[in-house]
Every structure is written in C-alpha cells, then in structure tokens.
Short mmCIF file of C-alpha atoms in Angstrom, two decimals:
data_model
loop_
_atom_site.label_atom_id
_atom_site.label_comp_id
_atom_site.label_asym_id
_atom_site.label_seq_id
_atom_site.Cartn_x
_atom_site.Cartn_y
_atom_site.Cartn_z
CA GLN A 43 -143.74 97.33 -149.04
CA LYS A 44 -142.58 94.01 -150.57
CA GLU A 45 -144.80 92.49 -153.10
CA VAL A 46 -144.71 89.07 -151.59
CA GLU A 47 -143.94 88.71 -147.78
CA GLN A 48 -143.26 85.67 -145.74
CA ASN A 49 -142.04 85.17 -142.15
CA SER A 50 -138.41 84.16 -142.52
CA GLY A 51 -138.61 81.88 -139.48
CA PRO A 52 -137.05 79.63 -138.54
CA LEU A 53 -140.20 77.76 -137.77
CA SER A 54 -139.78 74.58 -135.69
CA VAL A 55 -142.50 71.93 -135.24
CA PRO A 56 -142.29 68.47 -133.72
CA GLU A 57 -142.58 65.44 -135.88
CA GLY A 58 -146.25 64.54 -136.56
CA ALA A 59 -147.54 68.11 -135.98
CA ILE A 60 -149.11 70.47 -138.47
CA ALA A 61 -146.82 73.11 -139.85
CA SER A 62 -148.48 76.29 -141.02
CA LEU A 63 -146.69 78.68 -143.42
CA ASN A 64 -148.08 81.99 -144.43
CA CYS A 65 -147.58 84.41 -147.29
CA THR A 66 -149.18 87.81 -148.03
CA TYR A 67 -149.13 89.67 -151.29
CA SER A 68 -149.74 93.28 -152.14
CA ASP A 69 -151.17 93.13 -155.67
CA ARG A 70 -154.98 92.65 -155.49
CA VAL A 71 -155.14 91.39 -159.09
CA SER A 72 -152.67 88.56 -158.56
CA GLN A 73 -153.69 85.51 -160.52
CA SER A 74 -151.85 82.29 -159.55
CA PHE A 75 -150.12 81.25 -156.38
CA PHE A 76 -147.40 78.70 -155.80
CA TRP A 77 -145.55 77.04 -153.01
CA TYR A 78 -142.04 75.79 -153.66
CA ARG A 79 -139.76 73.70 -151.36
CA GLN A 80 -136.11 74.27 -151.38
CA TYR A 81 -133.59 71.95 -149.55
CA SER A 82 -130.30 73.43 -148.60
CA GLY A 83 -128.04 73.69 -151.58
CA LYS A 84 -130.74 72.53 -154.00
CA SER A 85 -133.02 74.17 -156.48
CA PRO A 86 -136.68 75.10 -155.77
CA GLU A 87 -139.21 72.40 -156.43
CA LEU A 88 -142.91 73.10 -157.05
CA ILE A 89 -145.17 71.33 -154.51
CA MET A 90 -148.52 73.21 -154.78
CA SER A 91 -150.24 75.67 -157.05
CA ILE A 92 -153.63 77.29 -156.45
CA TYR A 93 -155.77 79.59 -158.49
CA SER A 94 -159.15 79.82 -156.81
CA ASN A 95 -160.26 80.94 -153.32
CA GLY A 96 -160.50 78.12 -150.79
CA ASP A 97 -158.48 75.03 -150.09
CA LYS A 98 -156.56 72.71 -152.34
CA GLU A 99 -155.27 69.38 -150.87
CA ASP A 100 -152.50 67.18 -152.24
CA GLY A 101 -151.57 64.38 -149.92
CA ARG A 102 -150.21 65.92 -146.67
CA PHE A 103 -150.17 69.33 -148.17
CA THR A 104 -153.04 71.84 -148.27
CA ALA A 105 -152.85 75.25 -149.87
CA GLN A 106 -155.32 77.85 -148.79
CA LEU A 107 -156.07 81.06 -150.73
CA ASN A 108 -158.03 84.10 -149.55
CA LYS A 109 -157.94 86.76 -152.21
CA ALA A 110 -160.02 89.20 -150.16
CA SER A 111 -157.39 89.23 -147.43
CA GLN A 112 -154.53 88.71 -149.92
CA TYR A 113 -152.94 85.76 -148.25
CA VAL A 114 -152.06 82.27 -149.21
CA SER A 115 -150.92 79.63 -146.72
CA LEU A 116 -149.53 76.07 -146.81
CA LEU A 117 -150.39 73.54 -144.29
CA ILE A 118 -148.23 70.40 -143.83
CA ARG A 119 -149.96 67.65 -141.88
CA ASP A 120 -148.08 64.92 -140.06
CA SER A 121 -144.81 66.77 -140.57
CA GLN A 122 -141.69 64.71 -141.12
CA PRO A 123 -138.04 65.47 -140.61
CA SER A 124 -137.74 65.20 -144.43
CA ASP A 125 -140.04 68.22 -144.70
CA SER A 126 -137.28 70.37 -143.13
CA ALA A 127 -136.52 72.90 -145.88
CA THR A 128 -137.13 76.49 -146.87
CA TYR A 129 -140.62 77.08 -148.31
CA LEU A 130 -140.99 79.82 -150.99
CA CYS A 131 -144.27 81.44 -151.88
CA ALA A 132 -144.52 82.77 -155.38
CA VAL A 133 -147.20 84.91 -156.98
CA SER A 134 -148.10 85.67 -160.55
CA LEU A 135 -148.73 89.40 -160.53
CA SER A 136 -150.99 91.42 -162.71
CA GLY A 137 -149.49 93.29 -165.71
CA SER A 138 -146.99 90.54 -166.22
CA ALA A 139 -148.96 87.36 -165.98
CA ARG A 140 -146.01 85.32 -167.20
CA GLN A 141 -143.66 86.30 -164.40
CA LEU A 142 -143.51 84.86 -160.95
CA THR A 143 -142.43 86.96 -157.99
CA PHE A 144 -141.10 85.14 -154.95
CA GLY A 145 -141.10 85.77 -151.32
CA SER A 146 -137.87 85.41 -149.35
CA GLY A 147 -138.92 82.06 -147.88
CA THR A 148 -139.71 80.50 -144.54
CA GLN A 149 -137.21 78.04 -143.07
CA LEU A 150 -139.00 75.08 -141.54
CA THR A 151 -137.39 72.53 -139.19
CA VAL A 152 -139.23 69.43 -138.16
CA LEU A 153 -137.82 68.04 -134.94
CA PRO A 154 -137.69 64.21 -134.60
CA GLU B 226 -135.62 62.79 -168.30
CA ALA B 227 -137.29 66.16 -168.45
CA GLN B 228 -134.86 68.71 -167.05
CA VAL B 229 -133.28 72.16 -167.13
CA THR B 230 -129.52 71.92 -167.40
CA GLN B 231 -127.24 74.78 -166.32
CA ASN B 232 -123.43 74.96 -166.64
CA PRO B 233 -121.23 75.46 -164.87
CA ARG B 234 -122.32 74.53 -161.37
CA TYR B 235 -119.66 76.57 -159.77
CA LEU B 236 -117.59 79.49 -161.11
CA ILE B 237 -115.00 81.76 -159.67
CA THR B 238 -114.00 84.71 -161.82
CA VAL B 239 -112.37 88.04 -161.55
CA THR B 240 -113.95 91.47 -161.90
CA GLY B 241 -114.45 92.52 -165.49
CA LYS B 242 -113.87 89.16 -167.22
CA LYS B 243 -116.83 88.36 -169.39
CA LEU B 244 -118.62 85.11 -168.70
CA THR B 245 -121.57 83.08 -169.95
CA VAL B 246 -123.73 80.70 -167.96
CA THR B 247 -125.55 78.27 -170.26
CA CYS B 248 -129.08 77.01 -169.80
CA SER B 249 -130.83 74.30 -171.83
CA GLN B 250 -134.21 72.62 -171.43
CA ASN B 251 -135.56 69.55 -173.19
CA MET B 252 -139.33 70.03 -172.41
CA ASN B 253 -140.16 72.23 -175.36
CA HIS B 254 -141.18 75.02 -173.05
CA GLU B 255 -141.99 78.40 -174.37
CA TYR B 256 -140.98 80.39 -171.26
CA MET B 257 -137.56 80.55 -169.75
CA SER B 258 -136.21 82.75 -167.03
CA TRP B 259 -133.17 83.60 -164.96
CA TYR B 260 -133.34 84.25 -161.24
CA ARG B 261 -130.65 85.10 -158.69
CA GLN B 262 -130.85 84.07 -155.05
CA ASP B 263 -129.25 86.00 -152.23
CA PRO B 264 -129.64 85.44 -148.43
CA GLY B 265 -132.56 87.41 -147.11
CA LEU B 266 -133.59 88.62 -150.52
CA GLY B 267 -135.05 85.44 -151.95
CA LEU B 268 -135.33 84.74 -155.64
CA ARG B 269 -135.30 87.76 -157.82
CA GLN B 270 -135.98 87.66 -161.56
CA ILE B 271 -133.22 88.90 -163.89
CA TYR B 272 -134.67 88.31 -167.35
CA TYR B 273 -137.33 86.18 -168.84
CA SER B 274 -138.18 85.01 -172.35
CA MET B 275 -141.59 84.22 -173.82
CA ASN B 276 -140.28 82.67 -177.03
CA VAL B 277 -137.43 82.64 -179.43
CA GLU B 278 -136.15 86.22 -179.94
CA VAL B 279 -138.59 87.52 -177.34
CA THR B 280 -137.11 88.58 -173.98
CA ASP B 281 -137.94 91.09 -171.33
CA LYS B 282 -136.34 92.47 -168.15
CA GLY B 283 -137.23 91.19 -164.74
CA ASP B 284 -136.67 93.04 -161.43
CA VAL B 285 -132.87 93.14 -161.46
CA PRO B 286 -131.57 93.23 -165.10
CA GLU B 287 -128.65 95.62 -164.63
CA GLY B 288 -125.33 94.09 -165.60
CA TYR B 289 -126.84 91.08 -167.34
CA LYS B 290 -127.65 90.12 -170.94
CA VAL B 291 -129.59 87.28 -172.37
CA SER B 292 -130.37 85.89 -175.77
CA ARG B 293 -132.96 83.32 -176.97
CA LYS B 294 -131.94 82.21 -180.47
CA GLU B 295 -133.20 78.71 -180.05
CA LYS B 296 -136.23 77.49 -178.10
CA ARG B 297 -134.21 75.17 -175.86
CA ASN B 298 -131.36 77.53 -174.91
CA PHE B 299 -131.26 80.69 -172.83
CA PRO B 300 -127.74 81.76 -171.86
CA LEU B 301 -126.99 84.46 -169.26
CA ILE B 302 -124.19 86.73 -170.09
CA LEU B 303 -122.18 88.92 -167.71
CA GLU B 304 -120.17 91.24 -169.92
CA SER B 305 -118.18 92.82 -167.06
CA PRO B 306 -118.88 90.97 -163.78
CA SER B 307 -118.58 92.89 -160.48
CA PRO B 308 -118.41 91.47 -156.88
CA ASN B 309 -122.07 92.48 -156.28
CA GLN B 310 -122.99 89.86 -158.88
CA THR B 311 -121.72 87.11 -156.58
CA SER B 312 -124.79 85.00 -156.12
CA LEU B 313 -126.59 81.67 -156.75
CA TYR B 314 -128.17 81.74 -160.19
CA PHE B 315 -131.08 79.63 -161.37
CA CYS B 316 -132.35 79.04 -164.83
CA ALA B 317 -136.08 77.95 -165.14
CA SER B 318 -138.49 76.99 -167.80
CA SER B 319 -142.26 76.58 -168.09
CA LEU B 320 -145.12 75.92 -170.47
CA ASP B 321 -146.79 78.98 -168.84
CA PRO B 322 -145.62 80.20 -165.49
CA GLY B 323 -148.52 82.57 -164.97
CA ARG B 324 -150.92 79.61 -164.95
CA LEU B 325 -150.67 76.61 -162.73
CA TYR B 326 -147.53 75.22 -164.28
CA GLY B 327 -145.08 77.40 -162.43
CA TYR B 328 -141.44 77.07 -163.24
CA THR B 329 -139.08 74.06 -163.36
CA PHE B 330 -135.65 75.02 -162.06
CA GLY B 331 -132.18 74.02 -163.07
CA SER B 332 -129.65 72.93 -160.42
CA GLY B 333 -128.11 76.27 -159.96
CA THR B 334 -124.78 78.02 -160.69
CA ARG B 335 -122.94 79.47 -157.79
CA LEU B 336 -120.87 82.42 -159.07
CA THR B 337 -118.19 84.25 -157.13
CA VAL B 338 -116.66 87.39 -158.57
CA VAL B 339 -113.45 88.52 -156.81
#
C-alpha cells in the first residue's frame, strides 16, 4: 500500500464549480499535511497546509483534515481555468518528521 | 528575491559520466532536500539535509550522493549515471518541512541519460 494515495484523474469541472480533491494516507501518526499545485513544466508551489482536524480556509481554497479516517481533501470554490494543474498531496510521516512524502498527484482541468 | 536556484535546467549526458547538479538557497533555511519526479510515481525523496554536514537518505538514494558543506548549497552528485536516472529533479529548502512551512522548490533540472 502506498503511503500517500491520490486519484490520478484527470478530474474535469466546469468554470465556477467546486473542485474536490482527495488524499488518503496510511500512517496514523502523520503530523502535517500539505497541498501543492504544479503547473505543467513548473515546480510545485505550496498552496495550503493543515495540522489540526477540521477545515482551514484561504480564499477560494479549503483544506479538510480527518485524522480518524486518515484523509485530507482540498476544495476549490469558484474554479477558474487558471486552476488547471496537477495537485499534489504531501504528508509529514511519523519517525521522520522532517521529511515530506508526496502522493502521485491529481490532474485537474477547469473547463471554460 | 527569496528563491531556490538549480543549475542546469536541462542536461543530456552519457551513461557513466559523472555529473553534479547544483542547488543554492538564499533564505537561510536549515533543511534542504532533493526529489525526483517521474510520471505516475510522483515526487520521491532522494536525500535530505537537516543542517551543515548532516544528511540522510530518502526513499530512493541509490546511485546518488550529496554533500552539505555550506548552509546555502546542497549539490546532487551522480557518480556513474544510468538511463534509469533520467528524470526531473527538484531541489527544495525549508525552515522546517515537518511543520507548516513545507518545502520551497527550485525550478527543476531535466536530466536525460543516454
């Protein structure tokens, strides 16, 4: 079992809709959780981080963490074509709190 | 401008010819790391460093070496590159990646080994 799993997609949503991206992780003692956005041919860019159970909102982005169910999700409200990218989930795993382990990413396309 | 700088951006080399990819950060970050990215496999950590002269293996360290003699620099060395090391490589730095800072990534180095 992979340590961090994401649906590879592609996920397509119409402009203005809510895009929902999901990530599950296997290590129950994971500590911090991150969402990165990566445009084609570019480097990953941190867009959200979350540490505690519940929701964390930043503009159009909301990260949701449920440690009991071992999943973290990213909601993008009012999706724009400029949100089309690959979204990477990353988890700080126990035993190596200074490392980040990444999922393989979900490709999102927002259709005009 | 705060950034992580990698060089070169693109590199084509032949099997067995030693190469070094440089990485430098100007943010005074303690932590630095190298990742490789392959289609379908995502980002996999090669090595990371917690401070000067302190390095540790990531998930895929075979065939790679690193050194951290200065805080700002963290070069990746391939002593005898092989075609399976053809990949997109990212250097990253952080104040503390295990907390909410995450990593800041460089622009990437696309390596082709023929």
